[in-house]
Amino acid sequence: MSQYTVTIQQITSAIDTLTQLNSEFKTATSNLETTEGQLCSMWEGEARDTFDAAFKKDKTQMDNFYNAIQQYINVLTQAKEKYLAAEQANTETASTRNY
Protein backbone atom coordinates (compact mmCIF):
# COMPACT_ATOMS: atom_id res chain seq x y z
CA MET A 1 0.00 0.00 0.00
CA SER A 2 1.33 3.43 -0.93
CA GLN A 3 1.73 6.11 1.66
CA TYR A 4 2.09 9.86 1.26
CA THR A 5 3.39 12.33 3.78
CA VAL A 6 2.16 15.88 3.32
CA THR A 7 2.70 18.93 5.49
CA ILE A 8 0.07 21.53 6.24
CA GLN A 9 2.26 24.05 4.40
CA GLN A 10 2.17 21.86 1.28
CA ILE A 11 -1.61 21.64 1.46
CA THR A 12 -1.87 25.41 1.92
CA SER A 13 0.47 25.97 -1.02
CA ALA A 14 -1.55 23.57 -3.19
CA ILE A 15 -4.78 25.36 -2.25
CA ASP A 16 -3.27 28.75 -3.08
CA THR A 17 -1.79 27.55 -6.38
CA LEU A 18 -4.96 25.80 -7.50
CA THR A 19 -7.07 28.81 -6.55
CA GLN A 20 -4.84 31.13 -8.58
CA LEU A 21 -4.71 28.82 -11.60
CA ASN A 22 -8.45 28.20 -11.50
CA SER A 23 -9.06 31.94 -11.39
CA GLU A 24 -6.79 32.42 -14.41
CA PHE A 25 -8.64 29.61 -16.20
CA LYS A 26 -11.99 31.28 -15.47
CA THR A 27 -10.68 34.59 -16.83
CA ALA A 28 -9.36 32.91 -19.98
CA THR A 29 -12.68 31.13 -20.47
CA SER A 30 -14.53 34.42 -20.08
CA ASN A 31 -12.22 36.06 -22.63
CA LEU A 32 -12.87 33.20 -25.05
CA GLU A 33 -16.59 33.63 -24.59
CA THR A 34 -16.32 37.35 -25.34
CA THR A 35 -14.23 36.68 -28.44
CA GLU A 36 -16.65 33.99 -29.60
CA GLY A 37 -19.53 36.42 -29.26
CA GLN A 38 -17.65 39.01 -31.29
CA LEU A 39 -16.85 36.47 -33.99
CA CYS A 40 -20.44 35.29 -34.18
CA SER A 41 -21.61 38.86 -34.69
CA MET A 42 -19.35 39.17 -37.76
CA TRP A 43 -21.03 36.53 -39.90
CA GLU A 44 -24.21 34.54 -40.23
CA GLY A 45 -25.29 31.27 -41.69
CA GLU A 46 -24.83 27.59 -41.03
CA ALA A 47 -21.08 27.84 -40.39
CA ARG A 48 -21.67 30.46 -37.72
CA ASP A 49 -24.41 28.38 -36.10
CA THR A 50 -22.22 25.26 -36.13
CA PHE A 51 -19.29 27.17 -34.65
CA ASP A 52 -21.51 28.71 -31.97
CA ALA A 53 -23.00 25.34 -31.02
CA ALA A 54 -19.55 23.73 -30.85
CA PHE A 55 -18.23 26.54 -28.68
CA LYS A 56 -21.19 26.34 -26.31
CA LYS A 57 -20.59 22.61 -25.95
CA ASP A 58 -16.91 23.26 -25.21
CA LYS A 59 -17.83 26.05 -22.80
CA THR A 60 -19.95 23.62 -20.82
CA GLN A 61 -16.92 21.35 -20.47
CA MET A 62 -14.75 24.31 -19.45
CA ASP A 63 -17.29 25.23 -16.77
CA ASN A 64 -17.43 21.62 -15.58
CA PHE A 65 -13.62 21.55 -15.32
CA TYR A 66 -13.58 24.81 -13.37
CA ASN A 67 -16.26 23.49 -11.00
CA ALA A 68 -14.41 20.19 -10.48
CA ILE A 69 -11.20 22.02 -9.56
CA GLN A 70 -13.17 24.30 -7.24
CA GLN A 71 -14.68 21.26 -5.52
CA TYR A 72 -11.19 19.78 -5.11
CA ILE A 73 -10.00 23.06 -3.58
CA ASN A 74 -12.96 22.91 -1.17
CA VAL A 75 -12.10 19.33 -0.17
CA LEU A 76 -8.46 20.27 0.44
CA THR A 77 -9.58 23.27 2.50
CA GLN A 78 -11.91 21.12 4.59
CA ALA A 79 -9.17 18.53 5.16
CA LYS A 80 -6.79 21.28 6.23
CA GLU A 81 -9.35 22.78 8.62
CA LYS A 82 -10.12 19.37 10.17
CA TYR A 83 -6.42 18.66 10.61
CA LEU A 84 -5.80 22.04 12.24
CA ALA A 85 -8.79 21.56 14.57
CA ALA A 86 -7.55 18.10 15.58
CA GLU A 87 -4.03 19.44 16.06
CA GLN A 88 -5.33 22.23 18.30
CA ALA A 89 -7.45 19.79 20.33
CA ASN A 90 -4.49 17.45 20.75
CA THR A 91 -2.23 20.31 21.81
CA GLU A 92 -4.79 21.47 24.38
CA THR A 93 -5.20 17.94 25.70
CA ALA A 94 -1.46 17.47 25.99
CA SER A 95 -0.95 20.82 27.72
CA THR A 96 -3.70 20.26 30.31
CA ARG A 97 -2.81 16.73 31.36
CA ASN A 98 -2.18 16.12 35.05
CA TYR A 99 -0.12 13.50 36.84
GROMACS .gro file of N, CA and C in nm:
model
  297
    1MET      N    1   0.084  -0.117   0.000
    1MET     CA    2   0.000   0.000   0.000
    1MET      C    3   0.089   0.124   0.000
    2SER      N    4   0.056   0.219  -0.085
    2SER     CA    5   0.133   0.343  -0.093
    2SER      C    6   0.098   0.435   0.022
    3GLN      N    7   0.195   0.516   0.058
    3GLN     CA    8   0.173   0.611   0.166
    3GLN      C    9   0.233   0.745   0.126
    4TYR      N   10   0.163   0.851   0.156
    4TYR     CA   11   0.209   0.986   0.126
    4TYR      C   12   0.221   1.064   0.257
    5THR      N   13   0.324   1.143   0.265
    5THR     CA   14   0.339   1.233   0.378
    5THR      C   15   0.331   1.375   0.324
    6VAL      N   16   0.239   1.452   0.379
    6VAL     CA   17   0.216   1.588   0.332
    6VAL      C   18   0.212   1.680   0.453
    7THR      N   19   0.275   1.795   0.440
    7THR     CA   20   0.270   1.893   0.549
    7THR      C   21   0.153   1.989   0.527
    8ILE      N   22   0.115   2.056   0.633
    8ILE     CA   23   0.007   2.153   0.624
    8ILE      C   24   0.047   2.268   0.531
    9GLN      N   25   0.177   2.300   0.530
    9GLN     CA   26   0.226   2.405   0.440
    9GLN      C   27   0.211   2.363   0.294
   10GLN      N   28   0.234   2.236   0.265
   10GLN     CA   29   0.217   2.186   0.128
   10GLN      C   30   0.070   2.192   0.086
   11ILE      N   31  -0.018   2.157   0.177
   11ILE     CA   32  -0.161   2.164   0.146
   11ILE      C   33  -0.202   2.309   0.122
   12THR      N   34  -0.156   2.398   0.208
   12THR     CA   35  -0.187   2.541   0.192
   12THR      C   36  -0.134   2.593   0.060
   13SER      N   37  -0.013   2.555   0.026
   13SER     CA   38   0.047   2.597  -0.102
   13SER      C   39  -0.033   2.543  -0.220
   14ALA      N   40  -0.076   2.417  -0.211
   14ALA     CA   41  -0.155   2.357  -0.319
   14ALA      C   42  -0.289   2.430  -0.334
   15ILE      N   43  -0.351   2.462  -0.222
   15ILE     CA   44  -0.478   2.536  -0.225
   15ILE      C   45  -0.458   2.672  -0.292
   16ASP      N   46  -0.354   2.742  -0.251
   16ASP     CA   47  -0.327   2.875  -0.308
   16ASP      C   48  -0.298   2.867  -0.457
   17THR      N   49  -0.215   2.771  -0.497
   17THR     CA   50  -0.179   2.755  -0.638
   17THR      C   51  -0.301   2.719  -0.722
   18LEU      N   52  -0.377   2.621  -0.676
   18LEU     CA   53  -0.496   2.580  -0.750
   18LEU      C   54  -0.599   2.693  -0.760
   19THR      N   55  -0.614   2.768  -0.653
   19THR     CA   56  -0.707   2.881  -0.655
   19THR      C   57  -0.665   2.984  -0.759
   20GLN      N   58  -0.536   3.016  -0.761
   20GLN     CA   59  -0.484   3.113  -0.858
   20GLN      C   60  -0.501   3.062  -1.001
   21LEU      N   61  -0.461   2.938  -1.025
   21LEU     CA   62  -0.471   2.882  -1.160
   21LEU      C   63  -0.616   2.870  -1.205
   22ASN      N   64  -0.704   2.833  -1.114
   22ASN     CA   65  -0.845   2.820  -1.150
   22ASN      C   66  -0.905   2.957  -1.183
   23SER      N   67  -0.861   3.058  -1.110
   23SER     CA   68  -0.906   3.194  -1.139
   23SER      C   69  -0.858   3.239  -1.277
   24GLU      N   70  -0.733   3.208  -1.309
   24GLU     CA   71  -0.679   3.242  -1.441
   24GLU      C   72  -0.755   3.167  -1.551
   25PHE      N   73  -0.788   3.041  -1.524
   25PHE     CA   74  -0.864   2.961  -1.620
   25PHE      C   75  -1.001   3.023  -1.644
   26LYS      N   76  -1.067   3.065  -1.536
   26LYS     CA   77  -1.199   3.128  -1.547
   26LYS      C   78  -1.191   3.257  -1.629
   27THR      N   79  -1.088   3.335  -1.607
   27THR     CA   80  -1.068   3.459  -1.683
   27THR      C   81  -1.046   3.428  -1.830
   28ALA      N   82  -0.962   3.329  -1.859
   28ALA     CA   83  -0.936   3.291  -1.998
   28ALA      C   84  -1.063   3.241  -2.065
   29THR      N   85  -1.141   3.164  -1.993
   29THR     CA   86  -1.268   3.113  -2.047
   29THR      C   87  -1.363   3.229  -2.077
   30SER      N   88  -1.368   3.325  -1.987
   30SER     CA   89  -1.453   3.442  -2.008
   30SER      C   90  -1.407   3.522  -2.129
   31ASN      N   91  -1.276   3.536  -2.145
   31ASN     CA   92  -1.222   3.606  -2.263
   31ASN      C   93  -1.256   3.532  -2.392
   32LEU      N   94  -1.248   3.400  -2.388
   32LEU     CA   95  -1.287   3.320  -2.505
   32LEU      C   96  -1.434   3.340  -2.539
   33GLU      N   97  -1.515   3.344  -2.437
   33GLU     CA   98  -1.659   3.363  -2.459
   33GLU      C   99  -1.687   3.499  -2.522
   34THR      N  100  -1.617   3.601  -2.475
   34THR     CA  101  -1.632   3.735  -2.534
   34THR      C  102  -1.589   3.735  -2.679
   35THR      N  103  -1.474   3.674  -2.707
   35THR     CA  104  -1.423   3.668  -2.844
   35THR      C  105  -1.517   3.589  -2.934
   36GLU      N  106  -1.571   3.480  -2.882
   36GLU     CA  107  -1.665   3.399  -2.960
   36GLU      C  108  -1.788   3.480  -2.995
   37GLY      N  109  -1.837   3.557  -2.900
   37GLY     CA  110  -1.953   3.642  -2.926
   37GLY      C  111  -1.924   3.746  -3.033
   38GLN      N  112  -1.805   3.803  -3.028
   38GLN     CA  113  -1.765   3.901  -3.129
   38GLN      C  114  -1.755   3.837  -3.267
   39LEU      N  115  -1.696   3.718  -3.272
   39LEU     CA  116  -1.685   3.647  -3.399
   39LEU      C  117  -1.822   3.613  -3.457
   40CYS      N  118  -1.911   3.567  -3.371
   40CYS     CA  119  -2.044   3.529  -3.418
   40CYS      C  120  -2.122   3.649  -3.471
   41SER      N  121  -2.090   3.768  -3.421
   41SER     CA  122  -2.161   3.886  -3.469
   41SER      C  123  -2.108   3.933  -3.605
   42MET      N  124  -1.997   3.874  -3.649
   42MET     CA  125  -1.935   3.917  -3.776
   42MET      C  126  -1.986   3.841  -3.897
   43TRP      N  127  -2.050   3.727  -3.876
   43TRP     CA  128  -2.103   3.653  -3.990
   43TRP      C  129  -2.227   3.578  -3.950
   44GLU      N  130  -2.298   3.529  -4.049
   44GLU     CA  131  -2.421   3.454  -4.023
   44GLU      C  132  -2.424   3.334  -4.116
   45GLY      N  133  -2.514   3.245  -4.086
   45GLY     CA  134  -2.529   3.127  -4.169
   45GLY      C  135  -2.501   3.000  -4.091
   46GLU      N  136  -2.499   2.890  -4.165
   46GLU     CA  137  -2.483   2.759  -4.103
   46GLU      C  138  -2.347   2.742  -4.036
   47ALA      N  139  -2.242   2.795  -4.098
   47ALA     CA  140  -2.108   2.784  -4.039
   47ALA      C  141  -2.103   2.855  -3.903
   48ARG      N  142  -2.163   2.971  -3.897
   48ARG     CA  143  -2.167   3.046  -3.772
   48ARG      C  144  -2.243   2.968  -3.666
   49ASP      N  145  -2.358   2.914  -3.705
   49ASP     CA  146  -2.441   2.838  -3.610
   49ASP      C  147  -2.368   2.714  -3.560
   50THR      N  148  -2.298   2.646  -3.650
   50THR     CA  149  -2.222   2.526  -3.613
   50THR      C  150  -2.108   2.562  -3.518
   51PHE      N  151  -2.038   2.670  -3.551
   51PHE     CA  152  -1.929   2.717  -3.465
   51PHE      C  153  -1.982   2.755  -3.327
   52ASP      N  154  -2.092   2.828  -3.324
   52ASP     CA  155  -2.151   2.871  -3.197
   52ASP      C  156  -2.194   2.751  -3.112
   53ALA      N  157  -2.257   2.653  -3.175
   53ALA     CA  158  -2.300   2.534  -3.102
   53ALA      C  159  -2.181   2.456  -3.048
   54ALA      N  160  -2.075   2.445  -3.129
   54ALA     CA  161  -1.955   2.373  -3.085
   54ALA      C  162  -1.890   2.446  -2.968
   55PHE      N  163  -1.884   2.578  -2.977
   55PHE     CA  164  -1.823   2.654  -2.868
   55PHE      C  165  -1.904   2.639  -2.740
   56LYS      N  166  -2.035   2.646  -2.750
   56LYS     CA  167  -2.119   2.634  -2.631
   56LYS      C  168  -2.101   2.497  -2.566
   57LYS      N  169  -2.083   2.395  -2.648
   57LYS     CA  170  -2.059   2.261  -2.595
   57LYS      C  171  -1.924   2.258  -2.522
   58ASP      N  172  -1.823   2.318  -2.585
   58ASP     CA  173  -1.691   2.326  -2.521
   58ASP      C  174  -1.696   2.409  -2.394
   59LYS      N  175  -1.772   2.516  -2.397
   59LYS     CA  176  -1.783   2.605  -2.280
   59LYS      C  177  -1.843   2.531  -2.162
   60THR      N  178  -1.938   2.444  -2.189
   60THR     CA  179  -1.995   2.362  -2.082
   60THR      C  180  -1.887   2.276  -2.018
   61GLN      N  181  -1.801   2.218  -2.100
   61GLN     CA  182  -1.692   2.135  -2.047
   61GLN      C  183  -1.592   2.220  -1.969
   62MET      N  184  -1.565   2.340  -2.017
   62MET     CA  185  -1.475   2.431  -1.945
   62MET      C  186  -1.533   2.465  -1.808
   63ASP      N  187  -1.663   2.493  -1.804
   63ASP     CA  188  -1.729   2.523  -1.677
   63ASP      C  189  -1.726   2.402  -1.584
   64ASN      N  190  -1.748   2.284  -1.639
   64ASN     CA  191  -1.743   2.162  -1.558
   64ASN      C  192  -1.603   2.141  -1.499
   65PHE      N  193  -1.500   2.168  -1.579
   65PHE     CA  194  -1.362   2.155  -1.532
   65PHE      C  195  -1.336   2.254  -1.419
   66TYR      N  196  -1.375   2.378  -1.440
   66TYR     CA  197  -1.358   2.481  -1.337
   66TYR      C  198  -1.426   2.438  -1.207
   67ASN      N  199  -1.550   2.391  -1.218
   67ASN     CA  200  -1.626   2.349  -1.100
   67ASN      C  201  -1.561   2.230  -1.030
   68ALA      N  202  -1.507   2.136  -1.107
   68ALA     CA  203  -1.441   2.019  -1.048
   68ALA      C  204  -1.316   2.062  -0.970
   69ILE      N  205  -1.239   2.153  -1.027
   69ILE     CA  206  -1.120   2.202  -0.956
   69ILE      C  207  -1.162   2.278  -0.831
   70GLN      N  208  -1.269   2.356  -0.841
   70GLN     CA  209  -1.317   2.430  -0.724
   70GLN      C  210  -1.362   2.334  -0.614
   71GLN      N  211  -1.427   2.226  -0.651
   71GLN     CA  212  -1.468   2.126  -0.552
   71GLN      C  213  -1.346   2.062  -0.486
   72TYR      N  214  -1.242   2.035  -0.565
   72TYR     CA  215  -1.119   1.978  -0.511
   72TYR      C  216  -1.054   2.075  -0.412
   73ILE      N  217  -1.053   2.203  -0.448
   73ILE     CA  218  -1.000   2.306  -0.358
   73ILE      C  219  -1.080   2.305  -0.227
   74ASN      N  220  -1.211   2.294  -0.237
   74ASN     CA  221  -1.296   2.291  -0.117
   74ASN      C  222  -1.264   2.169  -0.030
   75VAL      N  223  -1.243   2.054  -0.092
   75VAL     CA  224  -1.210   1.933  -0.017
   75VAL      C  225  -1.075   1.949   0.054
   76LEU      N  226  -0.977   2.003  -0.018
   76LEU     CA  227  -0.846   2.027   0.044
   76LEU      C  228  -0.859   2.124   0.162
   77THR      N  229  -0.938   2.228   0.144
   77THR     CA  230  -0.958   2.327   0.250
   77THR      C  231  -1.024   2.264   0.372
   78GLN      N  232  -1.125   2.180   0.348
   78GLN     CA  233  -1.191   2.112   0.459
   78GLN      C  234  -1.096   2.017   0.531
   79ALA      N  235  -1.015   1.945   0.455
   79ALA     CA  236  -0.917   1.853   0.516
   79ALA      C  237  -0.817   1.931   0.601
   80LYS      N  238  -0.773   2.043   0.549
   80LYS     CA  239  -0.679   2.128   0.623
   80LYS      C  240  -0.742   2.178   0.752
   81GLU      N  241  -0.866   2.226   0.744
   81GLU     CA  242  -0.935   2.278   0.862
   81GLU      C  243  -0.956   2.169   0.967
   82LYS      N  244  -0.993   2.048   0.923
   82LYS     CA  245  -1.012   1.937   1.017
   82LYS      C  246  -0.881   1.900   1.083
   83TYR      N  247  -0.773   1.898   1.005
   83TYR     CA  248  -0.642   1.866   1.061
   83TYR      C  249  -0.602   1.970   1.165
   84LEU      N  250  -0.618   2.098   1.131
   84LEU     CA  251  -0.580   2.204   1.224
   84LEU      C  252  -0.664   2.199   1.352
   85ALA      N  253  -0.793   2.168   1.339
   85ALA     CA  254  -0.879   2.156   1.457
   85ALA      C  255  -0.834   2.039   1.545
   86ALA      N  256  -0.802   1.927   1.482
   86ALA     CA  257  -0.755   1.810   1.558
   86ALA      C  258  -0.621   1.840   1.623
   87GLU      N  259  -0.534   1.908   1.552
   87GLU     CA  260  -0.403   1.944   1.606
   87GLU      C  261  -0.419   2.036   1.728
   88GLN      N  262  -0.509   2.132   1.718
   88GLN     CA  263  -0.533   2.223   1.830
   88GLN      C  264  -0.590   2.147   1.950
   89ALA      N  265  -0.685   2.058   1.924
   89ALA     CA  266  -0.745   1.979   2.033
   89ALA      C  267  -0.639   1.891   2.099
   90ASN      N  268  -0.555   1.830   2.020
   90ASN     CA  269  -0.449   1.745   2.075
   90ASN      C  270  -0.349   1.826   2.156
   91THR      N  271  -0.316   1.944   2.108
   91THR     CA  272  -0.223   2.031   2.181
   91THR      C  273  -0.284   2.073   2.314
   92GLU      N  274  -0.412   2.108   2.314
   92GLU     CA  275  -0.479   2.147   2.438
   92GLU      C  276  -0.485   2.030   2.536
   93THR      N  277  -0.515   1.913   2.484
   93THR     CA  278  -0.520   1.794   2.570
   93THR      C  279  -0.384   1.766   2.631
   94ALA      N  280  -0.281   1.774   2.550
   94ALA     CA  281  -0.146   1.747   2.599
   94ALA      C  282  -0.101   1.852   2.701
   95SER      N  283  -0.141   1.976   2.681
   95SER     CA  284  -0.095   2.082   2.772
   95SER      C  285  -0.174   2.086   2.903
   96THR      N  286  -0.290   2.022   2.908
   96THR     CA  287  -0.370   2.026   3.031
   96THR      C  288  -0.368   1.893   3.107
   97ARG      N  289  -0.285   1.803   3.067
   97ARG     CA  290  -0.281   1.673   3.136
   97ARG      C  291  -0.221   1.689   3.275
   98ASN      N  292  -0.266   1.607   3.366
   98ASN     CA  293  -0.218   1.612   3.505
   98ASN      C  294  -0.168   1.475   3.545
   99TYR      N  295  -0.065   1.476   3.629
   99TYR     CA  296  -0.012   1.350   3.684
   99TYR      C  297  -0.028   1.350   3.832
   0.00000   0.00000   0.00000
